[in-house]
JSON list of C-alpha atoms in Angstrom, two decimals:
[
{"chain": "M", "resi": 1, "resn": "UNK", "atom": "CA", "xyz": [-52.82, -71.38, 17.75]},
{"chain": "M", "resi": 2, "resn": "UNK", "atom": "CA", "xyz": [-49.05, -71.57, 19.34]},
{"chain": "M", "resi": 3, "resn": "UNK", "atom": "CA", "xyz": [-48.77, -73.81, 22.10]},
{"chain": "M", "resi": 4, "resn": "UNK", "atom": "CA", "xyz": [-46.50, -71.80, 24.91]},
{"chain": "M", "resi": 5, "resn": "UNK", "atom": "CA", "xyz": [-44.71, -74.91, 26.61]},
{"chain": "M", "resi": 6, "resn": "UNK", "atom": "CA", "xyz": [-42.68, -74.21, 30.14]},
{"chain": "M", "resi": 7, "resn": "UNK", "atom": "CA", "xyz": [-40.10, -76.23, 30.85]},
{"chain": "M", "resi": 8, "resn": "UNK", "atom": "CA", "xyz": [-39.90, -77.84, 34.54]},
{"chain": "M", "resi": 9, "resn": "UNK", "atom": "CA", "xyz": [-37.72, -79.74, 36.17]},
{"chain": "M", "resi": 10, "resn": "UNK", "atom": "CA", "xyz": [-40.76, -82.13, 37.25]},
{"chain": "M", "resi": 11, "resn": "UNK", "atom": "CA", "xyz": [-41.06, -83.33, 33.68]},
{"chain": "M", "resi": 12, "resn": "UNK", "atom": "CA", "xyz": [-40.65, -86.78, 32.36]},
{"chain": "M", "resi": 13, "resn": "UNK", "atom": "CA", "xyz": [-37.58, -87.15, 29.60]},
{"chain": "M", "resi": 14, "resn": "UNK", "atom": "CA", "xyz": [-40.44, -88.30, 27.09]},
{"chain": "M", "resi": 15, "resn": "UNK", "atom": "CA", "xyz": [-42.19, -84.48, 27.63]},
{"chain": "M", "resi": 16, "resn": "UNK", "atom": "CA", "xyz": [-39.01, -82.40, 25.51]},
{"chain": "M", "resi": 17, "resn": "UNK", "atom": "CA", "xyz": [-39.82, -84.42, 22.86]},
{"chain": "M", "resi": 18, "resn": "UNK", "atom": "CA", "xyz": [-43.53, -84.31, 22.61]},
{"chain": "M", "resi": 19, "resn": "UNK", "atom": "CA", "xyz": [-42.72, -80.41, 23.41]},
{"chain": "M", "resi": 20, "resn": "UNK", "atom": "CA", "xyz": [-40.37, -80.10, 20.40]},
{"chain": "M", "resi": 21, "resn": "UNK", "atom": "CA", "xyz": [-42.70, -81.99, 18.59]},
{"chain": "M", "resi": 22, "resn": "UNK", "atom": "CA", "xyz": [-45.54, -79.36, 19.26]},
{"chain": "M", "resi": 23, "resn": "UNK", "atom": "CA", "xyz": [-42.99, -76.71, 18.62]},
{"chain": "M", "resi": 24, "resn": "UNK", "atom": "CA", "xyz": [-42.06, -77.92, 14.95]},
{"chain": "M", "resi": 25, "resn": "UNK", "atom": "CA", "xyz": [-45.95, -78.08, 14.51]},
{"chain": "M", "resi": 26, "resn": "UNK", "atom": "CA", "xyz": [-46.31, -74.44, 15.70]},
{"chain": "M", "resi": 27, "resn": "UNK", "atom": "CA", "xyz": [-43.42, -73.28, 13.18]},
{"chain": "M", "resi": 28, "resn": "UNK", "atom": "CA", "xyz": [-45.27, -75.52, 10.93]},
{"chain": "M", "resi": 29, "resn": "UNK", "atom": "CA", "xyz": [-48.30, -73.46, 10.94]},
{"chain": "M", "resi": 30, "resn": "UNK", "atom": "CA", "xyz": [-46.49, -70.51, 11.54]},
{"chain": "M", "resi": 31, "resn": "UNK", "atom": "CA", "xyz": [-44.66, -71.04, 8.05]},
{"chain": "M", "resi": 32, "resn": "UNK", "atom": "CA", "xyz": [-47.71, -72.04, 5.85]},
{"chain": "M", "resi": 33, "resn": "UNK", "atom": "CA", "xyz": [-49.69, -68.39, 7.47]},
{"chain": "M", "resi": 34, "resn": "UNK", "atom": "CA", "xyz": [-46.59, -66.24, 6.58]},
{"chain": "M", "resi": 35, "resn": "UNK", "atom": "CA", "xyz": [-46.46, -68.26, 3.15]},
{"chain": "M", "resi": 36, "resn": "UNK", "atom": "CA", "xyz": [-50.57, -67.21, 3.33]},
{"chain": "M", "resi": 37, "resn": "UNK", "atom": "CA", "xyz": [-49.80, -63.90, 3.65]},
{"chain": "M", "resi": 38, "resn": "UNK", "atom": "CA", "xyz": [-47.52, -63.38, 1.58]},
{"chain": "M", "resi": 39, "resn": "UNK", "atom": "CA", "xyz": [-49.71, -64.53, -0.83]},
{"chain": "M", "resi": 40, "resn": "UNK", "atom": "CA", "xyz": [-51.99, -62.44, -0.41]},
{"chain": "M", "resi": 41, "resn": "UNK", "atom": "CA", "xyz": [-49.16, -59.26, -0.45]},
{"chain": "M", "resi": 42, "resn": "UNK", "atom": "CA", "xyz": [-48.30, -60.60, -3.75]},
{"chain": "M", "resi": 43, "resn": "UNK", "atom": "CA", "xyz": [-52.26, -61.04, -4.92]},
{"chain": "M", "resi": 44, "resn": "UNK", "atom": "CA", "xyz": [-52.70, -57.45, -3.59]},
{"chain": "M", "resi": 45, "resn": "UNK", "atom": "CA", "xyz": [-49.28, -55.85, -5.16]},
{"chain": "M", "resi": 46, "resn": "UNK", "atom": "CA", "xyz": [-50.56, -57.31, -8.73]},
{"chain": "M", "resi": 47, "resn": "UNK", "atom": "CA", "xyz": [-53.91, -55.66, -7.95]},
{"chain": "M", "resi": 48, "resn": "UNK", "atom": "CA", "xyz": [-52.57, -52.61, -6.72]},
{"chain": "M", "resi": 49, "resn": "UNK", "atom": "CA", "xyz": [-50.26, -52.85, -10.25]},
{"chain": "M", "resi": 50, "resn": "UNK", "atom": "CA", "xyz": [-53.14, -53.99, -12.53]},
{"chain": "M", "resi": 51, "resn": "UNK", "atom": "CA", "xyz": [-55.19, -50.76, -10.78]},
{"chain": "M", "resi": 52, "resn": "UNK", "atom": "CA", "xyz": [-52.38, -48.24, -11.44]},
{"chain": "M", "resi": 53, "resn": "UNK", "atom": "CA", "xyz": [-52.43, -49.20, -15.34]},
{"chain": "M", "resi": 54, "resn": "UNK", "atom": "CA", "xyz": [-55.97, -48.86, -15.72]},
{"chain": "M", "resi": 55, "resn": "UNK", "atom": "CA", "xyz": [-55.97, -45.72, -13.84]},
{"chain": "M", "resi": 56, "resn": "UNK", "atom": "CA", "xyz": [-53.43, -44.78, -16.50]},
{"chain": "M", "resi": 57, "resn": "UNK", "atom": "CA", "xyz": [-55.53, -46.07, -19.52]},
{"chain": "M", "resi": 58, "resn": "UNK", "atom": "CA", "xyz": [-59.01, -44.46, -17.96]},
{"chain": "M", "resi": 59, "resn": "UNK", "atom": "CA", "xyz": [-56.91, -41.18, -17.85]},
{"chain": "M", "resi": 60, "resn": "UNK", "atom": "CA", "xyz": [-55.87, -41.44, -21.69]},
{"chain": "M", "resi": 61, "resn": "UNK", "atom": "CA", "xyz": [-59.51, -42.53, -22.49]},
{"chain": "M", "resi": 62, "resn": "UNK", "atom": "CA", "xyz": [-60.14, -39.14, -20.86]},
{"chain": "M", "resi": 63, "resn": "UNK", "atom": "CA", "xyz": [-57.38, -37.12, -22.56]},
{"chain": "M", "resi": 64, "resn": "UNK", "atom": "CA", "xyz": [-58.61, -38.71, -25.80]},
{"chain": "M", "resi": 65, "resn": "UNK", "atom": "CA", "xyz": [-62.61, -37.74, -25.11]},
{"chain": "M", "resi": 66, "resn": "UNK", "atom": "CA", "xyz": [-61.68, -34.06, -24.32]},
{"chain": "M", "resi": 67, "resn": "UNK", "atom": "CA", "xyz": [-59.62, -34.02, -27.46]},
{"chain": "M", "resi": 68, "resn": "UNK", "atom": "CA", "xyz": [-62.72, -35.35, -29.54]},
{"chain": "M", "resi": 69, "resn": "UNK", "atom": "CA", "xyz": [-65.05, -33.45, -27.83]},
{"chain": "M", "resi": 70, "resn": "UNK", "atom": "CA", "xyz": [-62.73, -29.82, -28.50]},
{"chain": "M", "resi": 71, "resn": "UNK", "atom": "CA", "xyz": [-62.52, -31.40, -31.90]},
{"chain": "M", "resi": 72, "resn": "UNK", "atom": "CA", "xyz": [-66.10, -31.65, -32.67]},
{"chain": "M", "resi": 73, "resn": "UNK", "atom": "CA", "xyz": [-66.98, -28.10, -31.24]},
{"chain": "M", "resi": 74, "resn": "UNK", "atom": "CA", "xyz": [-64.35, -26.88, -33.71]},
{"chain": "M", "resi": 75, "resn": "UNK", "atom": "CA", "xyz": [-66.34, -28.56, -36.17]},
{"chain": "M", "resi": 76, "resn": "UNK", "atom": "CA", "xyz": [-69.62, -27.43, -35.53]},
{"chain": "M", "resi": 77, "resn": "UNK", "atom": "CA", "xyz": [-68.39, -23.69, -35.29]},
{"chain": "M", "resi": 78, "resn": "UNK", "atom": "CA", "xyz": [-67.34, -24.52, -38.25]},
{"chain": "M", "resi": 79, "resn": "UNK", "atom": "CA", "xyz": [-70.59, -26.00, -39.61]},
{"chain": "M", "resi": 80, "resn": "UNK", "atom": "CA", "xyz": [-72.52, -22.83, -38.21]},
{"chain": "M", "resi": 81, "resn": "UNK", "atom": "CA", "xyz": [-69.59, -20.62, -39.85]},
{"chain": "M", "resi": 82, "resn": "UNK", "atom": "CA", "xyz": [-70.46, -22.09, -43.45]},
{"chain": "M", "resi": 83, "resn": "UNK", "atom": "CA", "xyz": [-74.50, -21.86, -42.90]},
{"chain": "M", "resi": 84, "resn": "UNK", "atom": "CA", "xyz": [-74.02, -18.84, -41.97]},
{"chain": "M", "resi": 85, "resn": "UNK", "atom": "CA", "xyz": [-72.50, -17.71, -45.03]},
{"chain": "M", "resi": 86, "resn": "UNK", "atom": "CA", "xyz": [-74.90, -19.83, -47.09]},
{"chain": "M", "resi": 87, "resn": "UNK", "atom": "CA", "xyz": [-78.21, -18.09, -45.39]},
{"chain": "M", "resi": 88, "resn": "UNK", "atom": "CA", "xyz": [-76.48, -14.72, -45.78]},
{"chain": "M", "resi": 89, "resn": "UNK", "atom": "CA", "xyz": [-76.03, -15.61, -49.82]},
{"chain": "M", "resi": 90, "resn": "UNK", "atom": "CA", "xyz": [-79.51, -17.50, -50.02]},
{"chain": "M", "resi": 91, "resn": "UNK", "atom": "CA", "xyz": [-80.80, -14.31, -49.14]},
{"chain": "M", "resi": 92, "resn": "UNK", "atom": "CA", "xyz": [-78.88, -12.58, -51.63]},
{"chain": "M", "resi": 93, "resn": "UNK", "atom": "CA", "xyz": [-80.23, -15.29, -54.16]},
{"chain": "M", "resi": 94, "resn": "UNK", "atom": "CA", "xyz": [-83.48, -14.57, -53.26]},
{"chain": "M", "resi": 95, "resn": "UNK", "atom": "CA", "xyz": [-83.48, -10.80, -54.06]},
{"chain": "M", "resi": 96, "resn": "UNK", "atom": "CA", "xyz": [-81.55, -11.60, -57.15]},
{"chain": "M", "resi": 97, "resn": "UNK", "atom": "CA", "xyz": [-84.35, -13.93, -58.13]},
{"chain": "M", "resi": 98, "resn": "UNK", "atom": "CA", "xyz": [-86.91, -11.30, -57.38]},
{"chain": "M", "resi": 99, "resn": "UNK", "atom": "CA", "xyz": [-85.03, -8.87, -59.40]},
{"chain": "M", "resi": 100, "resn": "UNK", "atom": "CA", "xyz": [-84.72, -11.92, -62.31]},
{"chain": "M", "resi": 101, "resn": "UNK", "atom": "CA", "xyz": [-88.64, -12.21, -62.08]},
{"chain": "M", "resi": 102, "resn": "UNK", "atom": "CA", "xyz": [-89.22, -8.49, -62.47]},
{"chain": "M", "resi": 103, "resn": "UNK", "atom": "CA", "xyz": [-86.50, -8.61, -65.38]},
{"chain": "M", "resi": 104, "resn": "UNK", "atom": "CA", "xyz": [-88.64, -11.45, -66.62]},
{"chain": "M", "resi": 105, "resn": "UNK", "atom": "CA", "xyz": [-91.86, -9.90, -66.94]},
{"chain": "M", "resi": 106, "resn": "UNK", "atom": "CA", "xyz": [-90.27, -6.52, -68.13]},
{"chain": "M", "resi": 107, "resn": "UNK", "atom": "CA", "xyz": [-88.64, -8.70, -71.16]},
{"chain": "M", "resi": 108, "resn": "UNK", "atom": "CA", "xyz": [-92.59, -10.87, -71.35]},
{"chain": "M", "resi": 109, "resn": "UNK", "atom": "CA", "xyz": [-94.19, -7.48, -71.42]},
{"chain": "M", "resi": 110, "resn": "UNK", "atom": "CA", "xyz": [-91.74, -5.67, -73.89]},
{"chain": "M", "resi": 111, "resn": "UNK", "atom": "CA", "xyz": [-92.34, -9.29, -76.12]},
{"chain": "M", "resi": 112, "resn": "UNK", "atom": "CA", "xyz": [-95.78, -8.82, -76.15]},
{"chain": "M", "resi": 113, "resn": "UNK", "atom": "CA", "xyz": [-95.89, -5.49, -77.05]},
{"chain": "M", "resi": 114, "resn": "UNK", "atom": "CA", "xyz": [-94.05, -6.21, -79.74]},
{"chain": "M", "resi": 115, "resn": "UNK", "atom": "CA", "xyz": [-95.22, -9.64, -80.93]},
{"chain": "M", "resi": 116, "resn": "UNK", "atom": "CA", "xyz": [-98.81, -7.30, -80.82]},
{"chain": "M", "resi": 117, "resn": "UNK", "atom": "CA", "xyz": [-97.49, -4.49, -82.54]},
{"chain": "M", "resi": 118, "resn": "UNK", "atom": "CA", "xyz": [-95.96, -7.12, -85.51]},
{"chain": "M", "resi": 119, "resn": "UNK", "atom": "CA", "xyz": [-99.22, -8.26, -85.56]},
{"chain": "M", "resi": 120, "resn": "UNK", "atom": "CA", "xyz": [-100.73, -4.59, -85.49]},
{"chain": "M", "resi": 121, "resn": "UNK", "atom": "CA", "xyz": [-98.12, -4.26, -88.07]},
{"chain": "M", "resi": 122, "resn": "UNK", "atom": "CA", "xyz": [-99.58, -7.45, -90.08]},
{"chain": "M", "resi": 123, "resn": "UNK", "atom": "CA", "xyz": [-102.76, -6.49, -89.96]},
{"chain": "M", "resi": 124, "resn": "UNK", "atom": "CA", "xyz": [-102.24, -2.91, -91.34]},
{"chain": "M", "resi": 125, "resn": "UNK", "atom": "CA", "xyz": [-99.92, -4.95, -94.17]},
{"chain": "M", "resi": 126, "resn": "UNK", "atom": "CA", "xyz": [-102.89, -6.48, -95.05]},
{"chain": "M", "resi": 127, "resn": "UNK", "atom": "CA", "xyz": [-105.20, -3.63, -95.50]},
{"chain": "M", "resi": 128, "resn": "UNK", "atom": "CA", "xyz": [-102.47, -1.62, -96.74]},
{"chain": "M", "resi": 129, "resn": "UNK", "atom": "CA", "xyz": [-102.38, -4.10, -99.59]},
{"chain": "M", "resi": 130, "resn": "UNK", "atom": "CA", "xyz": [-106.26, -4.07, -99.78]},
{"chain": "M", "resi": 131, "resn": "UNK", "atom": "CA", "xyz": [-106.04, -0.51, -100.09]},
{"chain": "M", "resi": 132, "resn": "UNK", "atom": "CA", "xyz": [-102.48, 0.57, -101.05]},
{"chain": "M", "resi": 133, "resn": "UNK", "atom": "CA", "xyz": [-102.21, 2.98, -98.35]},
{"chain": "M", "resi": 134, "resn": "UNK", "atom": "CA", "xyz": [-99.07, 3.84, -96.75]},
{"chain": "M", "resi": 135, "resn": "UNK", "atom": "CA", "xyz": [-97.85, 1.88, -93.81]},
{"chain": "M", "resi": 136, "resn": "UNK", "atom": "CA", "xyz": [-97.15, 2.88, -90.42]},
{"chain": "M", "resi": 137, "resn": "UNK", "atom": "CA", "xyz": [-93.60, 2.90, -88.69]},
{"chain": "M", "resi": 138, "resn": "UNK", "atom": "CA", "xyz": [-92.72, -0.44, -87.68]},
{"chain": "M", "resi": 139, "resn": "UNK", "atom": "CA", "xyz": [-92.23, -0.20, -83.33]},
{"chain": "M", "resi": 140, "resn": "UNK", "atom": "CA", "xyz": [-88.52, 0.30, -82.54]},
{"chain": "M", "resi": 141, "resn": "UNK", "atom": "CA", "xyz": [-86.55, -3.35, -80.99]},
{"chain": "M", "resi": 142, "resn": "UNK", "atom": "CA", "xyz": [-85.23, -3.81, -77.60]},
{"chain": "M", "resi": 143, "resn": "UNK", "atom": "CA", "xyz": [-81.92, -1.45, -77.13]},
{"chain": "M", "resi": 144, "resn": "UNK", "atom": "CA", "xyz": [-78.81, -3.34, -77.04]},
{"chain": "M", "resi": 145, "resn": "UNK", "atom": "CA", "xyz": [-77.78, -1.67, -73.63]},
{"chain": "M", "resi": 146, "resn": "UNK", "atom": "CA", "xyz": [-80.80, -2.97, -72.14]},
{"chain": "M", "resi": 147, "resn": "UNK", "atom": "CA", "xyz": [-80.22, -6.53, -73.57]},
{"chain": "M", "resi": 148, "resn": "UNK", "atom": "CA", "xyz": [-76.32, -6.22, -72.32]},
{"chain": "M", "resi": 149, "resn": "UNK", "atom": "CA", "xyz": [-77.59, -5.25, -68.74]},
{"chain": "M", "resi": 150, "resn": "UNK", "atom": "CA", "xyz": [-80.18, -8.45, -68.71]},
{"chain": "M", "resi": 151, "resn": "UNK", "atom": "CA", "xyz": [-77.49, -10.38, -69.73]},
{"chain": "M", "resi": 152, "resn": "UNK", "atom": "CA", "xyz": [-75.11, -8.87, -66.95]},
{"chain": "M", "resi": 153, "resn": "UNK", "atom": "CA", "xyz": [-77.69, -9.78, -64.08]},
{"chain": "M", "resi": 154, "resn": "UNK", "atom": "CA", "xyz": [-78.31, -13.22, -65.53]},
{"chain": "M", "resi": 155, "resn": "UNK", "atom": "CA", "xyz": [-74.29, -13.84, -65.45]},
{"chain": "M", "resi": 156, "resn": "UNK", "atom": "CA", "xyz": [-74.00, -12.22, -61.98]},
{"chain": "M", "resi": 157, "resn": "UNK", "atom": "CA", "xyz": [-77.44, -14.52, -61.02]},
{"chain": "M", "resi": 158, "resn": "UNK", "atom": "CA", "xyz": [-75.49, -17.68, -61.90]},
{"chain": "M", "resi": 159, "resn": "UNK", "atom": "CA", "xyz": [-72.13, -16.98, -60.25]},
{"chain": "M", "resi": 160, "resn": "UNK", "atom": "CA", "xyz": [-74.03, -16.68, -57.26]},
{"chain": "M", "resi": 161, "resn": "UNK", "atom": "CA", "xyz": [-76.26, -19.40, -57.68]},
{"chain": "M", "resi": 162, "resn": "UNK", "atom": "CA", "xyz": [-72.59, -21.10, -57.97]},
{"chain": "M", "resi": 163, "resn": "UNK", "atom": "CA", "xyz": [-71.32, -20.01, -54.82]},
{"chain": "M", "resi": 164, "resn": "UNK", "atom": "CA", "xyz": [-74.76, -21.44, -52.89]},
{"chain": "M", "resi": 165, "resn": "UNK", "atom": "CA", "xyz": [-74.53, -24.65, -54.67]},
{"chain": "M", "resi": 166, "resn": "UNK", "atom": "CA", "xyz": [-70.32, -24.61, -53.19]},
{"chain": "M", "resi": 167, "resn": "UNK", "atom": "CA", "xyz": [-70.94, -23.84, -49.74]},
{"chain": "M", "resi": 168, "resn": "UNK", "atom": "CA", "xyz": [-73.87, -26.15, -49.60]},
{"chain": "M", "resi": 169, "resn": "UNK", "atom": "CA", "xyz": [-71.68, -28.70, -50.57]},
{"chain": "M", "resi": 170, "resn": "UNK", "atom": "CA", "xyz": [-68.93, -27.73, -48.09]},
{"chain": "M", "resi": 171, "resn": "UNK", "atom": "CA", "xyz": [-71.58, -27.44, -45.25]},
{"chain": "M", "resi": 172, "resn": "UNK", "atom": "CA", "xyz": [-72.43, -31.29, -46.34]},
{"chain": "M", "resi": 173, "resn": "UNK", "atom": "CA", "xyz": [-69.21, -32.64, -46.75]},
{"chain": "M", "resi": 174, "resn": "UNK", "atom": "CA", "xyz": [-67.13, -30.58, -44.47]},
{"chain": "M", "resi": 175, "resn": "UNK", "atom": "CA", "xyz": [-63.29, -31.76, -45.19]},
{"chain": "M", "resi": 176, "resn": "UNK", "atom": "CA", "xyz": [-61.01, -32.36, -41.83]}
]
């Protein structure tokens, strides 16, 4: 606290000393609370600094998120672009392998026929030769047309079968 002093003309000489003595002590105090205080302004200036940065680095932490978080959507549109395209040609692979398997059992009928008729065939050889009679026509072979088309779908089967095997690989391994 400041002492307020009045100064009368009923004082001893000894009181304008003890009262400038009490003064000092009140500037005294009054010194070492403004030194207090500005202290403090100083503590709370660095805060109000230190708070300002961070502000600054939460709103580039921010910045950076929505950037990663646009990025990754980008990405994923991406992603569901590719598997897309890869269910679209898995379905085509799957008719094509339907059509392979018909192909198939068209080329394991047309063998058997004619792995029975060369047996047919055999077998009359045999009792031709038993009893010298004339033969019968030997069955006609696959036509080359229809061998060239088999060949055709099995080509056009593994080009596609190519393209799966690429976007799978792209859908996997997506590069940035």
């Amino acid at each position: 606290t400041v002492s307020v002093l009045y100064w009368s003309s009923s004082m001893s000489l000894s009181e304008p000393a003890v009262i400038l003595h009490r003064l000092q002590q009140d500037r005294e105090k009054l010194q070492a609370r403004l030194a207090a205080v500005q202290r403090r302004e100083a503590n709370a200036c660095e805060q109000l600094t230190a708070v300002s940065h961070d502000e600054q680095r939460f709103e580039q932490v921010v910045a950076d998120l929505k950037l990663r978080v646009a990025t990754a959507k980008l990405v994923l549109d991406a992603i569901d672009a590719k598997a897309g395209e890869a269910a679209l040609v898995t379905s085509e692979l799957r008719a094509d392998t339907g059509h392979l398997r018909r192909v198939a059992a068209q080329r394991a009928a047309v063998a058997s026929k004619l792995d029975g008729a060369a047996r047919q065939q055999l077998a009359r050889a045999h009792q031709l030769a038993r009893r010298e009679k004339p033969a019968e026509p030997l069955p006609k072979a696959i036509a080359p047309e229809d061998v060239a088309a088999l060949e055709e779908d099995v080509s056009r089967m593994r080009e596609r079968q190519a393209t799966v095997s690429r976007l799978l690989h792209d859908t996997l391994h997506p590069t940035m």
